[in-house]
Coordinates of C-alpha atoms in Angstrom, one line a residue:
E1 CA -10.8 14.7 -13.1
S2 CA -9.5 18.2 -13.0
P3 CA -6.5 19.0 -15.2
R4 CA -4.4 19.7 -12.1
V5 CA -5.2 16.3 -10.5
Q6 CA -4.7 14.5 -13.9
K7 CA -1.3 16.1 -14.2
A8 CA -0.4 15.0 -10.7
W9 CA -1.4 11.4 -11.5
D10 CA 0.6 11.5 -14.7
I11 CA 3.7 12.6 -12.8
T12 CA 3.1 10.1 -10.1
L13 CA 2.7 7.2 -12.5
Q14 CA 5.7 8.2 -14.5
N15 CA 7.8 8.2 -11.3
L16 CA 6.4 4.9 -10.2
A17 CA 7.2 3.4 -13.6
R18 CA 10.8 4.6 -13.5
L19 CA 11.2 3.3 -10.0
T20 CA 9.8 -0.1 -10.7
R21 CA 11.7 -0.4 -14.0
Y22 CA 14.9 0.4 -12.1
C23 CA 14.2 -2.2 -9.4
Q24 CA 13.2 -4.9 -12.0
D25 CA 16.3 -4.1 -14.2
N26 CA 18.5 -4.6 -11.2
Q27 CA 16.7 -7.7 -9.8
L28 CA 15.6 -5.7 -6.7
P29 CA 12.3 -6.8 -5.1
V30 CA 9.5 -4.2 -5.4
V31 CA 6.0 -4.1 -4.1
L32 CA 3.5 -1.2 -4.1
V33 CA 1.7 -0.5 -0.8
V34 CA -1.4 1.8 -1.1
F35 CA -2.3 3.7 2.1
P36 CA -5.9 4.8 2.5
Y37 CA -7.2 8.1 3.9
T38 CA -9.5 7.8 6.8
F39 CA -12.5 9.2 5.0
Q40 CA -12.4 6.1 2.7
F41 CA -13.5 3.9 5.6
S42 CA -16.6 5.7 6.5
H43 CA -18.4 5.5 3.1
P44 CA -19.6 2.2 1.7
D45 CA -19.6 3.9 -1.7
R46 CA -16.2 5.4 -0.9
P47 CA -14.1 6.8 -3.7
A48 CA -11.5 4.2 -4.3
V49 CA -10.2 5.8 -7.5
P50 CA -6.6 6.0 -6.2
Q51 CA -6.6 2.3 -5.4
Q52 CA -8.1 1.5 -8.8
I53 CA -5.5 3.6 -10.7
L54 CA -2.6 2.1 -8.7
Q55 CA -4.0 -1.5 -9.1
S56 CA -4.1 -1.0 -12.9
F57 CA -0.5 0.4 -12.8
A58 CA 0.7 -2.6 -10.7
E59 CA -0.9 -5.1 -13.0
E60 CA 0.6 -3.6 -16.0
A61 CA 4.1 -3.3 -14.3
E62 CA 3.8 -6.8 -12.9
V63 CA 4.3 -5.4 -9.4
P64 CA 2.6 -7.0 -6.3
L65 CA 0.2 -4.5 -4.8
L66 CA -1.0 -4.4 -1.2
D67 CA -4.1 -2.3 -0.8
L68 CA -4.3 -1.4 2.9
L69 CA -7.9 -0.2 2.7
P70 CA -9.5 -3.7 2.8
A71 CA -6.6 -5.1 4.9
M72 CA -7.2 -2.5 7.6
E73 CA -10.9 -3.0 7.5
E74 CA -10.3 -6.7 8.0
Y75 CA -7.9 -6.0 10.8
C76 CA -10.4 -3.8 12.6
A77 CA -13.1 -6.5 12.2
S78 CA -10.9 -9.1 13.8
H79 CA -9.2 -7.0 16.4
D80 CA -12.2 -5.1 17.9
C81 CA -11.2 -1.7 16.8
T82 CA -12.2 1.0 14.4
P83 CA -10.2 2.9 11.8
P84 CA -9.9 6.0 14.1
D85 CA -7.9 3.7 16.5
L86 CA -5.3 3.3 13.7
F87 CA -5.0 6.9 12.6
L88 CA -3.9 10.1 14.3
D89 CA -5.5 12.2 11.5
A90 CA -6.6 11.8 7.9
N91 CA -3.6 9.7 6.9
H92 CA -1.0 9.4 9.7
L93 CA -0.9 6.2 11.7
T94 CA -1.1 5.8 15.5
P95 CA 1.5 3.5 17.1
R96 CA -1.2 0.7 17.0
G97 CA -1.8 1.5 13.3
G98 CA 1.9 1.4 12.5
Q99 CA 2.3 -1.9 14.2
A100 CA -0.7 -3.4 12.4
V101 CA 0.5 -2.1 9.0
A102 CA 4.1 -3.2 9.5
E103 CA 2.8 -6.7 10.2
M104 CA 0.6 -6.6 7.1
I105 CA 3.5 -5.5 4.9
V106 CA 5.8 -8.2 6.3
T107 CA 3.1 -10.9 5.8
F108 CA 2.4 -9.6 2.3
C109 CA 6.1 -9.7 1.3
D110 CA 6.4 -13.2 2.7
H111 CA 3.6 -14.3 0.3
S112 CA 4.4 -12.1 -2.7
L113 CA 8.2 -12.2 -3.1
P114 CA 10.2 -15.2 -4.0
P115 CA 12.2 -16.7 -1.0
G116 CA 15.7 -15.1 -0.8
S117 CA 14.7 -12.0 -2.8
L118 CA 15.1 -9.6 0.2
P119 CA 18.7 -8.6 1.0
G120 CA 20.1 -10.6 3.9
D121 CA 17.1 -12.8 4.4
G122 CA 18.8 -16.0 3.4
G123 CA 15.4 -17.3 2.2
A124 CA 14.0 -17.3 5.7
P125 CA 10.4 -16.0 6.1
T126 CA 10.3 -12.4 7.3
A127 CA 7.1 -12.8 9.3
R128 CA 7.8 -12.2 12.9
P129 CA 6.4 -10.0 15.6
V130 CA 7.4 -6.4 15.2
E131 CA 8.9 -5.0 18.4

């Protein structure tokens, strides 16, 4: 809630608004993907303020949002791993984390964007193993 942080959020949200407006005005598909920091996994009462701010923005801008915090928690629960297996440090992914997140994004786009909205997809689903 510091003035410095609030100013940074104001700038970020202004930039996101310009970017999404540009995409929407030009019929370009746009989704917002929110990457977590590792500390957010270790606290049940974790600060999810960035996710909440971006969720509000996405709803107002009518932009699909993928919050990777719950998605990565679900992945770890179903793939016998922990968040440190997916991160090199506080916010950079390991190869396994990159693979998992890439698959999450592809699946999310398949379910959130109209068929044929991605350039060159010809309406075919994008979900496929990432090599």
